[in-house]
Coordinates of C-alpha atoms in Angstrom, one line a residue:
Chain T
X227 CA 24.6 137.2 153.6
X228 CA 27.9 135.4 154.2
X229 CA 28.8 134.6 157.8
X230 CA 32.0 135.9 159.4
X231 CA 35.0 133.7 159.7
X232 CA 36.8 132.9 162.9
X233 CA 39.7 131.4 161.0
X234 CA 40.6 130.1 157.5
X235 CA 42.3 126.8 156.7
X236 CA 44.3 127.1 153.5
X237 CA 45.9 124.3 151.5
X238 CA 48.0 126.1 148.8
X239 CA 49.7 123.7 146.5
X240 CA 51.7 124.0 143.2
X241 CA 48.6 124.0 141.0
X242 CA 45.6 124.6 143.3
X243 CA 44.4 126.7 146.2
X244 CA 41.8 125.4 148.5
X245 CA 40.3 127.1 151.6
X246 CA 37.9 126.2 154.3
X247 CA 36.2 129.0 156.2
X248 CA 35.4 128.2 159.8
X249 CA 33.1 130.1 162.2
X250 CA 32.9 129.7 166.0
X251 CA 33.3 126.2 167.3
X252 CA 34.9 125.1 164.1
X253 CA 31.6 125.2 162.2
X254 CA 32.4 125.0 158.5
X255 CA 30.9 128.0 156.7
X256 CA 32.4 127.6 153.3
X257 CA 34.6 125.4 151.2
X258 CA 36.4 127.4 148.5
X259 CA 38.9 126.7 145.7
X260 CA 40.7 128.1 142.7
X261 CA 43.3 127.1 140.2
X262 CA 45.7 129.9 141.3
X263 CA 48.4 127.5 142.4
X264 CA 51.7 128.6 143.7
X265 CA 53.5 127.9 140.5
X266 CA 51.5 130.5 138.6
X267 CA 52.0 133.4 141.1
X268 CA 54.7 135.9 142.0
X269 CA 55.1 136.6 145.7
X270 CA 53.2 139.9 145.6
X271 CA 50.2 138.2 144.0
X272 CA 49.3 135.7 146.9
X273 CA 47.6 138.2 149.2
X274 CA 45.2 139.5 146.5
X275 CA 44.3 136.0 145.3
X276 CA 43.5 134.9 148.9
X277 CA 41.5 138.0 149.6
X278 CA 39.5 137.6 146.4
X279 CA 38.6 134.1 147.5
X280 CA 37.8 134.6 151.2
X281 CA 37.0 138.3 151.3
X282 CA 33.2 137.9 151.6
X283 CA 33.7 136.0 154.8
X284 CA 36.0 138.4 156.6
X285 CA 34.8 140.7 159.4
X286 CA 36.4 143.6 161.1
X287 CA 38.6 141.6 163.4
X288 CA 41.9 140.1 162.1
X289 CA 41.3 136.6 160.9
X290 CA 44.1 134.0 161.0
X291 CA 44.7 132.1 157.8
X292 CA 46.6 128.9 158.5
X293 CA 48.3 127.8 155.3
X294 CA 50.3 124.7 154.3
X295 CA 51.9 123.5 151.1
X296 CA 54.1 125.0 148.4
X297 CA 52.9 128.5 149.3
X298 CA 55.9 128.3 151.8
X299 CA 58.4 127.3 149.1
X300 CA 61.3 129.7 148.1
X301 CA 59.2 130.7 145.0
X302 CA 56.0 131.0 147.1
X303 CA 54.4 133.8 149.1
X304 CA 57.1 133.7 151.7
X305 CA 59.7 131.0 152.5
X306 CA 58.8 128.9 155.5
X307 CA 62.1 127.3 156.5
X308 CA 62.1 123.5 156.7
X309 CA 62.1 121.8 160.1
X310 CA 64.6 118.9 160.2
X311 CA 63.5 115.3 161.2
X312 CA 63.3 113.6 163.6
X313 CA 60.7 116.0 165.0
X314 CA 57.0 116.1 166.0
X315 CA 54.7 117.4 163.2
X316 CA 55.3 121.2 163.1
X317 CA 52.5 123.5 164.3
X318 CA 51.9 127.2 164.8
X319 CA 55.1 127.5 166.9
X320 CA 57.2 126.6 163.9
X321 CA 55.1 128.7 161.4
X322 CA 56.2 131.7 159.4
X323 CA 54.0 134.7 159.9
X324 CA 53.4 136.7 156.8
X325 CA 52.9 140.5 157.0
X326 CA 49.7 141.2 155.1
X327 CA 48.9 144.7 153.7
X328 CA 45.2 144.1 154.5
X329 CA 44.6 144.2 158.3
X330 CA 41.7 141.8 158.1
X331 CA 44.0 138.8 157.7
X332 CA 46.9 137.3 159.6
X333 CA 48.4 134.6 157.4
X334 CA 50.8 132.0 158.8
X335 CA 52.5 129.3 156.8
X336 CA 53.4 125.9 158.2
X337 CA 56.9 124.8 157.5
X338 CA 57.9 121.7 155.4
X339 CA 60.2 119.0 156.6
X340 CA 63.7 118.2 155.5
X341 CA 66.0 115.2 156.1
X342 CA 69.7 115.6 155.9
X343 CA 70.8 112.1 155.0
X344 CA 69.6 111.0 152.6
X345 CA 68.6 114.5 151.5
X346 CA 64.8 114.7 151.2
X347 CA 62.1 117.3 151.6
X348 CA 58.3 117.6 151.9
X349 CA 55.8 120.5 151.9
X350 CA 52.2 119.8 152.6
X351 CA 52.4 116.2 153.6
X352 CA 53.7 117.1 157.1
X353 CA 50.2 118.6 157.7
X354 CA 48.5 115.4 156.6
X355 CA 50.8 113.5 159.0
X356 CA 49.9 116.0 161.8
X357 CA 46.2 115.4 161.0
X358 CA 46.6 111.6 161.0
X359 CA 48.4 111.6 164.3
X360 CA 45.9 113.9 165.8
X361 CA 43.2 111.3 165.0
X362 CA 45.4 108.3 165.7
X363 CA 47.5 109.3 168.7
X364 CA 48.9 105.9 169.4
X365 CA 49.9 105.1 165.8
X366 CA 53.4 103.6 165.5
X367 CA 54.4 102.5 162.0
X368 CA 54.7 103.9 158.5
X369 CA 52.5 106.3 156.6
X370 CA 52.5 106.2 152.8
X371 CA 51.2 109.4 151.2
X372 CA 50.9 108.7 147.5
X373 CA 50.8 111.4 144.9
X374 CA 53.0 113.4 142.5
X375 CA 55.9 112.8 144.9
X376 CA 54.9 109.9 147.1
X377 CA 56.2 109.9 150.7
X378 CA 57.0 107.0 152.9
X379 CA 57.2 108.2 156.5
X380 CA 58.4 106.3 159.6
X381 CA 56.4 107.3 162.7
X382 CA 57.5 106.4 166.2
X383 CA 56.3 107.7 169.6
X384 CA 54.5 110.6 167.9
X385 CA 57.7 111.7 166.1
X386 CA 58.4 111.7 162.3
X387 CA 61.6 109.7 162.4
X388 CA 62.6 109.5 158.7
X389 CA 61.0 109.6 155.2
X390 CA 61.7 108.9 151.6
X391 CA 60.2 110.4 148.5
X392 CA 59.5 108.6 145.2
X393 CA 58.7 110.5 141.9
X394 CA 56.1 107.9 141.0
X395 CA 53.1 110.2 140.3
X396 CA 55.1 112.7 138.3
X397 CA 56.6 109.9 136.2
X398 CA 53.1 108.5 135.5
X399 CA 51.9 112.0 134.5
X400 CA 54.9 112.5 132.2
X401 CA 54.7 109.1 130.6
X402 CA 51.0 109.1 130.0
X403 CA 50.9 112.7 128.9
X404 CA 54.1 113.4 127.0
X405 CA 56.0 110.2 126.1
X406 CA 55.6 107.7 123.2
X407 CA 53.4 105.7 125.6
X408 CA 50.7 108.4 125.4
X409 CA 49.5 106.7 122.2
X410 CA 49.0 103.4 124.1
X411 CA 47.3 104.5 127.3
X412 CA 44.5 106.8 126.2
X413 CA 41.5 105.5 128.2
X414 CA 39.6 105.9 131.4
X415 CA 39.4 102.1 131.6
X416 CA 41.3 99.9 134.0
X417 CA 42.4 96.2 134.2
X418 CA 43.1 94.8 137.6
X419 CA 45.1 91.8 136.3
X420 CA 47.3 94.0 134.2
X421 CA 48.1 96.2 137.2
X422 CA 48.8 93.2 139.5
X423 CA 51.1 91.5 136.9
X424 CA 53.1 94.7 136.4
X425 CA 53.5 95.2 140.2
X426 CA 54.9 91.7 140.5
X427 CA 57.2 92.2 137.5
X428 CA 58.6 95.4 138.8
X429 CA 59.0 94.2 142.3
X430 CA 60.7 91.0 141.0
X431 CA 63.2 92.7 138.7
X432 CA 63.2 96.5 139.1
X433 CA 66.3 96.7 136.9
X434 CA 64.1 96.1 133.9
X435 CA 62.0 99.2 134.4
X436 CA 63.1 101.2 131.4
X437 CA 62.7 98.3 129.0
X438 CA 59.3 97.2 130.4
X439 CA 58.1 100.8 129.8
X440 CA 59.0 100.4 126.1
X441 CA 57.5 96.9 126.2
X442 CA 54.1 98.5 126.9
X443 CA 54.4 100.4 123.6
X444 CA 55.7 97.4 121.7
X445 CA 52.8 95.2 123.0
X446 CA 50.4 97.8 121.7
X447 CA 52.0 97.9 118.3
X448 CA 52.5 94.2 117.6
X449 CA 50.2 92.4 119.9
X450 CA 47.3 94.9 120.1
X451 CA 47.4 95.2 123.9
X452 CA 44.2 97.1 124.8
X453 CA 44.6 100.7 126.2
X454 CA 43.1 99.8 129.6
X455 CA 45.6 97.0 130.1
X456 CA 48.5 99.2 128.9
X457 CA 47.5 102.0 131.3
X458 CA 47.1 99.6 134.2
X459 CA 50.4 98.0 133.4
X460 CA 52.2 101.3 133.4
X461 CA 50.7 102.2 136.7
X462 CA 51.7 98.8 138.1
X463 CA 55.3 99.1 136.8
X464 CA 55.7 102.5 138.6
X465 CA 54.1 101.4 141.9
X466 CA 55.9 98.1 141.8
X467 CA 59.2 99.9 141.3
X468 CA 58.4 102.2 144.2
X469 CA 57.5 99.2 146.5
X470 CA 60.8 97.6 145.6
X471 CA 62.6 100.6 146.7
X472 CA 60.4 101.2 149.8
X473 CA 60.6 97.6 151.0
X474 CA 62.3 98.6 154.3
X475 CA 59.4 100.9 155.0
X476 CA 56.6 98.4 154.6
X477 CA 58.0 95.0 155.3
X478 CA 56.7 93.9 158.7
X479 CA 55.4 97.3 159.5
X480 CA 52.0 98.7 160.4
X481 CA 51.0 100.8 157.3
X482 CA 48.4 103.5 156.7
X483 CA 48.0 105.0 153.2
X484 CA 46.8 108.7 153.3
X485 CA 45.8 110.2 150.0
X486 CA 43.3 110.4 147.2
X487 CA 40.9 107.4 147.6
X488 CA 41.4 106.0 144.0
X489 CA 45.2 106.2 144.1
X490 CA 45.3 104.9 147.7
X491 CA 43.3 101.8 146.7
X492 CA 46.0 100.9 144.1
X493 CA 48.6 101.0 146.9
X494 CA 46.4 98.9 149.1
X495 CA 45.9 96.3 146.3
X496 CA 49.7 96.2 145.6
X497 CA 50.7 95.9 149.2
X498 CA 48.0 93.3 149.8
X499 CA 49.5 91.2 147.0
X500 CA 52.7 91.2 149.2
X501 CA 50.7 90.1 152.2
X502 CA 50.7 93.5 153.8
X503 CA 47.4 94.8 155.1
X504 CA 47.0 98.6 155.2
X505 CA 44.6 101.1 156.7
X506 CA 43.3 103.9 154.5
X507 CA 42.6 107.6 155.3
X508 CA 41.4 110.3 153.0
X509 CA 44.2 112.8 152.2
X510 CA 42.0 115.9 152.0
X511 CA 40.4 115.1 155.4
X512 CA 43.9 114.6 156.9
X513 CA 45.0 118.0 155.5
X514 CA 42.1 119.7 157.1
X515 CA 42.6 117.8 160.4
X516 CA 46.2 118.9 160.3
X517 CA 45.3 122.6 159.7
X518 CA 42.8 122.4 162.6
X519 CA 45.5 121.0 164.8
X520 CA 47.8 123.8 163.9
X521 CA 45.0 126.4 164.6
X522 CA 44.4 124.8 168.0
X523 CA 48.1 125.1 168.7
X524 CA 48.0 128.8 167.6
X525 CA 45.3 129.5 170.1
X526 CA 47.3 127.8 172.8
X527 CA 50.5 129.7 172.2
Chain U
X80 CA 74.0 124.3 88.3
X81 CA 73.2 121.3 90.5
X82 CA 74.4 117.9 89.5
X83 CA 72.0 115.1 88.7
X84 CA 71.4 112.4 91.3
X85 CA 71.8 108.7 90.6
X86 CA 70.1 107.9 93.9
X87 CA 69.1 109.5 97.2
X88 CA 69.7 108.2 100.7
X89 CA 67.0 109.4 103.1
X90 CA 66.9 109.1 106.9
X91 CA 63.4 110.2 107.9
X92 CA 62.8 110.2 111.6
X93 CA 60.1 111.4 114.0
X94 CA 61.4 115.0 114.2
X95 CA 63.9 115.4 111.3
X96 CA 64.5 114.5 107.7
X97 CA 68.0 114.1 106.3
X98 CA 69.0 113.3 102.7
X99 CA 72.2 112.6 101.0
X100 CA 72.3 113.0 97.2
X101 CA 74.7 110.7 95.3
X102 CA 75.9 110.9 91.8
X103 CA 77.6 108.1 89.8
X104 CA 80.1 105.9 91.7
X105 CA 78.5 107.0 95.0
X106 CA 80.0 110.5 94.8
X107 CA 78.3 112.7 97.4
X108 CA 76.7 115.6 95.6
X109 CA 74.7 117.2 98.5
X110 CA 73.8 116.7 102.1
X111 CA 70.4 118.1 102.9
X112 CA 68.1 118.3 105.8
X113 CA 64.9 119.8 107.2
X114 CA 62.8 119.7 110.4
X115 CA 59.8 118.2 108.6
X116 CA 59.9 115.0 110.7
X117 CA 57.3 112.2 110.3
X118 CA 55.4 113.3 113.4
X119 CA 54.5 116.6 111.8
X120 CA 53.2 115.2 108.5
X121 CA 50.1 113.6 107.1
X122 CA 50.7 110.7 104.6
X123 CA 49.9 112.9 101.6
X124 CA 52.5 115.5 102.6
X125 CA 55.6 113.3 102.4
X126 CA 56.1 113.4 98.7
X127 CA 56.0 117.1 98.4
X128 CA 58.4 117.7 101.3
X129 CA 60.9 115.3 99.8
X130 CA 60.6 116.9 96.3
X131 CA 61.1 120.3 97.8
X132 CA 64.3 119.2 99.3
X133 CA 65.8 117.1 96.5
X134 CA 64.1 118.5 93.4
X135 CA 67.0 120.6 92.2
X136 CA 69.1 117.4 92.0
X137 CA 66.6 115.3 90.0
X138 CA 67.1 114.6 86.3
X139 CA 64.7 113.1 83.7
X140 CA 65.3 109.5 84.7
X141 CA 63.5 108.0 87.7
X142 CA 65.7 108.3 90.8
X143 CA 65.5 105.8 93.6
X144 CA 65.1 107.3 97.1
X145 CA 66.1 104.7 99.7
X146 CA 64.4 105.7 103.0
X147 CA 64.7 104.4 106.6
X148 CA 63.1 105.4 109.9
X149 CA 59.8 106.4 111.2
X150 CA 58.7 107.3 107.7
X151 CA 57.7 103.7 107.5
X152 CA 55.5 103.7 110.6
X153 CA 51.7 103.3 110.5
X154 CA 51.4 107.1 110.8
X155 CA 54.1 107.7 108.2
X156 CA 54.2 108.0 104.4
X157 CA 53.3 104.3 104.0
X158 CA 53.6 101.5 106.4
X159 CA 56.6 99.3 105.9
X160 CA 55.7 96.1 107.7
X161 CA 58.2 94.9 110.3
X162 CA 60.5 91.9 109.7
X163 CA 60.7 89.5 112.6
X164 CA 64.0 88.6 114.2
X165 CA 66.0 86.5 114.0
X166 CA 66.9 87.7 110.5
X167 CA 69.7 89.3 108.5
X168 CA 69.5 93.1 108.3
X169 CA 66.7 93.9 105.9
X170 CA 67.6 95.4 102.5
X171 CA 65.8 96.3 99.2
X172 CA 64.2 92.9 98.9
X173 CA 62.2 93.5 102.1
X174 CA 61.4 97.2 101.3
X175 CA 58.0 98.8 100.7
X176 CA 57.8 100.6 97.3
X177 CA 55.8 103.8 97.5
X178 CA 53.9 104.9 94.4
X179 CA 55.0 108.5 93.8
X180 CA 52.8 110.9 91.8
X181 CA 56.0 112.6 90.4
X182 CA 57.6 110.2 87.9
X183 CA 61.1 111.5 88.7
X184 CA 61.3 109.6 92.0
X185 CA 60.9 106.0 93.1
X186 CA 60.8 105.9 96.8
X187 CA 61.3 102.7 98.8
X188 CA 61.1 102.4 102.6
X189 CA 63.2 99.9 104.5
X190 CA 61.2 97.9 107.1
X191 CA 61.7 98.0 110.8
X192 CA 62.3 94.9 113.0
X193 CA 60.0 93.3 115.5
X194 CA 60.5 90.7 118.1
X195 CA 57.6 88.6 119.3
X196 CA 58.8 87.6 122.8
X197 CA 59.4 89.8 124.6
X198 CA 57.5 92.2 122.4
X199 CA 59.8 94.8 120.9
X200 CA 60.2 97.0 117.8
X201 CA 62.7 99.2 116.1
X202 CA 62.6 101.6 113.1
X203 CA 65.8 103.1 111.8
X204 CA 68.3 101.3 114.0
X205 CA 68.1 98.2 111.7
X206 CA 69.7 100.4 109.0
X207 CA 72.6 101.4 111.4
X208 CA 73.0 97.7 112.2
X209 CA 73.2 96.9 108.5
X210 CA 75.8 99.6 108.0
X211 CA 77.9 98.4 110.9
X212 CA 77.8 94.8 109.7
X213 CA 78.6 95.9 106.2
X214 CA 81.8 97.5 107.6
X215 CA 82.5 94.7 110.2
X216 CA 81.5 91.6 108.4
X217 CA 82.9 89.2 111.0
X218 CA 81.4 91.0 114.1
X219 CA 79.9 88.6 116.6
X220 CA 78.6 90.2 119.8
X221 CA 76.3 93.0 120.9
X222 CA 75.6 96.4 119.4
X223 CA 74.3 99.2 121.7
X224 CA 72.5 102.0 119.9
X225 CA 71.9 104.7 122.5
X226 CA 69.2 107.4 121.9
X227 CA 65.6 108.2 122.7
X228 CA 64.9 104.5 122.8
X229 CA 68.2 102.8 123.3
X230 CA 68.6 99.4 121.6
X231 CA 70.8 96.5 122.7
X232 CA 71.1 94.0 119.9
X233 CA 72.6 90.6 119.8
X234 CA 74.4 89.7 116.6
X235 CA 75.6 86.2 115.7
X236 CA 76.8 84.9 112.3
X237 CA 75.6 88.0 110.5
X238 CA 72.1 87.7 112.0
X239 CA 70.2 89.9 114.3
X240 CA 69.2 87.4 117.0
X241 CA 67.4 89.4 119.6
X242 CA 67.1 92.9 120.9
X243 CA 65.8 94.9 123.8
X244 CA 64.7 98.6 124.0
X245 CA 65.1 100.9 127.0
X246 CA 63.3 104.3 127.2
X247 CA 66.4 105.9 128.7
X248 CA 66.8 108.9 126.4
X249 CA 63.1 109.8 126.4
X250 CA 63.1 109.6 130.2
X251 CA 66.1 112.0 130.3
X252 CA 64.4 114.5 128.0
X253 CA 61.1 114.4 130.0
X254 CA 62.9 114.7 133.4
X255 CA 65.2 117.5 132.3
X256 CA 62.6 119.4 130.3
X257 CA 59.3 118.9 132.1
X258 CA 59.7 117.5 135.6
X259 CA 60.4 119.2 139.0
X260 CA 64.1 118.3 138.3
X261 CA 64.2 120.9 135.4
X262 CA 64.9 123.5 138.1
X263 CA 68.0 121.6 139.2
X264 CA 69.7 120.6 136.0
X265 CA 69.7 123.8 133.9
X266 CA 73.3 123.8 132.6
X267 CA 75.5 122.8 129.8
X268 CA 78.1 121.7 132.3
X269 CA 79.2 118.2 133.2
X270 CA 80.7 116.4 136.2
X271 CA 82.4 113.1 135.5
X272 CA 82.4 112.0 139.2
X273 CA 78.7 112.7 139.6
X274 CA 78.0 110.6 136.6
X275 CA 80.2 107.8 137.7
X276 CA 78.8 107.7 141.2
X277 CA 75.2 107.7 139.9
X278 CA 75.9 104.8 137.5
X279 CA 77.3 102.8 140.4
X280 CA 74.3 103.6 142.6
X281 CA 71.8 102.7 140.0
X282 CA 73.6 99.5 139.0
X283 CA 73.9 98.5 142.6
X284 CA 70.3 99.1 143.7
X285 CA 68.1 99.8 140.7
X286 CA 65.0 99.5 142.9
X287 CA 65.8 103.0 144.4
X288 CA 65.5 104.7 141.0
X289 CA 62.4 106.8 141.7
X290 CA 63.6 107.9 145.1
X291 CA 67.1 108.8 143.8
X292 CA 65.5 111.0 141.1
X293 CA 63.8 113.0 143.8
X294 CA 67.0 112.9 145.8
X295 CA 68.6 115.0 143.0
X296 CA 66.0 117.7 143.6
X297 CA 66.4 117.5 147.4
X298 CA 70.2 117.7 147.2
X299 CA 69.8 120.9 145.2
X300 CA 67.3 122.4 147.7
X301 CA 69.0 121.6 151.0
X302 CA 72.7 120.9 150.1
X303 CA 73.1 123.3 147.1
X304 CA 74.2 120.5 144.7
X305 CA 75.5 122.3 141.6
X306 CA 73.5 122.0 138.4
X307 CA 76.3 120.3 136.5
X308 CA 76.5 117.6 139.2
X309 CA 72.7 117.2 139.3
X310 CA 72.5 116.9 135.5
X311 CA 75.4 114.4 135.4
X312 CA 73.9 112.4 138.2
X313 CA 70.5 112.2 136.5
X314 CA 72.2 111.0 133.3
X315 CA 74.1 108.4 135.4
X316 CA 71.0 107.2 137.2
X317 CA 69.3 106.5 133.9
X318 CA 72.2 104.9 132.2
X319 CA 73.0 102.9 135.3
X320 CA 69.4 101.6 135.5
X321 CA 69.6 100.6 131.9
X322 CA 72.9 98.8 132.3
X323 CA 71.4 96.9 135.3
X324 CA 68.6 95.7 133.0
X325 CA 70.8 95.1 130.0
X326 CA 73.4 93.1 132.0
X327 CA 72.8 89.9 130.0
X328 CA 73.6 91.8 126.9
X329 CA 77.0 93.2 127.9
X330 CA 78.4 90.8 130.5
X331 CA 81.3 88.9 128.9
X332 CA 80.3 90.1 125.4
X333 CA 82.1 92.0 122.6
X334 CA 80.4 95.4 122.5
X335 CA 80.2 98.2 120.0
X336 CA 78.3 101.4 120.7
X337 CA 76.8 103.0 117.6
X338 CA 75.4 106.5 118.0
X339 CA 75.9 110.1 118.7
X340 CA 79.5 110.6 119.7
X341 CA 78.8 112.5 122.9
X342 CA 76.2 110.1 124.1
X343 CA 78.2 107.1 123.1
X344 CA 81.1 108.3 125.2
X345 CA 78.9 108.2 128.3
X346 CA 78.0 104.5 127.6
X347 CA 81.7 103.8 127.0
X348 CA 82.6 105.4 130.4
X349 CA 79.8 103.6 132.2
X350 CA 80.7 100.2 130.7
X351 CA 84.4 100.7 131.2
X352 CA 83.6 101.2 135.0
X353 CA 82.3 97.7 134.9
X354 CA 85.4 96.4 133.2
X355 CA 83.8 96.1 129.8
X356 CA 85.8 97.7 126.9
X357 CA 83.7 98.9 124.0
X358 CA 84.3 99.9 120.4
X359 CA 82.6 103.1 119.1
X360 CA 81.1 103.9 115.7
X361 CA 79.3 107.1 114.6
X362 CA 75.6 106.6 114.3
X363 CA 75.1 108.9 111.3
X364 CA 77.9 107.3 109.4
X365 CA 76.4 103.8 110.1
X366 CA 72.9 105.0 108.9
X367 CA 74.5 106.2 105.6
X368 CA 76.5 103.0 105.3
X369 CA 73.3 101.0 105.8
X370 CA 71.4 103.0 103.2
X371 CA 74.3 102.5 100.7
X372 CA 74.1 98.7 101.4
X373 CA 70.4 98.8 100.7
X374 CA 70.9 100.6 97.4
X375 CA 73.6 98.1 96.4
X376 CA 71.1 95.3 97.1
X377 CA 68.5 97.2 95.1
X378 CA 70.8 97.2 92.1
X379 CA 71.5 93.5 92.5
X380 CA 67.8 92.5 92.6

């Protein structure tokens, strides 16, 4: 028999849904997931999808479901308006409460963040930031959250001061999956030296980015560059270009990289090349810590 | 009744096939086309596709079909080995002769060009260059051939000295068609000021490319940037980044842009902003001029 949830933590992104079911005293009862991401759903579908997933764990009482991510976008379940930086990481007080047809759940969606100048937005990462700051209360410096849309976030005195987004991960996915480079980078292999050289090249002369991309293809065609080198080089060109643009965020700053461990390691290596040491934290763990912090703030309101 | 061809000019690219049928004295008899591009064909399919298209114009004699483009790639009809720069534009002497099963045609494929350092390749543009130089014999300067993979080509004393490829057009297609920006740029509209500002931004600080891309999305979401401005800005960021990397090719040089008229105009505007006047030439016309030049060299061999 399944145990009854006290609350549910939900990370509902563009392409995936993940839920953690907690009993009393934050005991983890179940870790659930599905590929019903926000992008594949119309607003009226969200409640049923969530109930299908967590239903077995619901009791007679109304169970809060604390959600973060693209579920709160305009095309999501219900829009959760952005909070504008500078601000502390948003919690239950700033959440949008969704009316559910099933009385067993009370969903709330944490808002994303926006910045007016230069215009920028995030949804989901603010919860990872909240988690990181809950575990590192005295952190003053910069968080880097690598991914599809990598975020660089300046933190001071517990506040999110400013941030900047780079489309690095999405460019990598498009270039490896759909561009002419796809013929050159089909491998699971990796080459540290190819990555390091490319980071250096891109940091040194970012203006050559679009020609260096084609250079990866040309090196394959006429100099038989191996696929693992080509793939590592492409990754290095993208991360190096990002580091060139994010220089003000990492130069002379205390840095923590919060994300997928494999991707985070690449940022660590690239920044270490520049003489910048970084701390690492697991992105999923920080998402969960942020959702727990939001649930705690819900109980205190 | 269809007239009999003396020779056929064929531009066979990745996604399209175009053929011009010429009678005696280079009289144009027919202009033909299909969407049977090289990417959709196996090597044994090329002959049949070409015969389907030009068959009605073939007589009893063997008709030369002078081909350029990706038809000569490793995955094409038959590989036409690259000629290495510096060199004069390749003609019939450097062509690869394909054995056709049908005795009515004698296909030859013009080679592409390669550069050893930095590694680079082209297939198809070399024929446009040949066409431009046939019509402008005394040209000394730089040709820019914008497209999926834009080429900048240094010409001196009738030779192709060096060139550099930028993946600008392919990035534009991926970003407008498949990235998160697709939601922001759905329009046929255009905004000259948005384009010009973005060219300036990208030329001034190319390192911010990946964050400016996301900025287009953010401006749409929080400041309601219109789609025509967003699309023009995206185009300007890409062309500006390219111009930043190609500076050595255009600064203080005589420039001609050879390509699609609408795209070429954007390069003209962007370069004019930098105080660089450019001549324009139609890309299709130059392809045909180049194929005619190759046919002439065939008759002279």
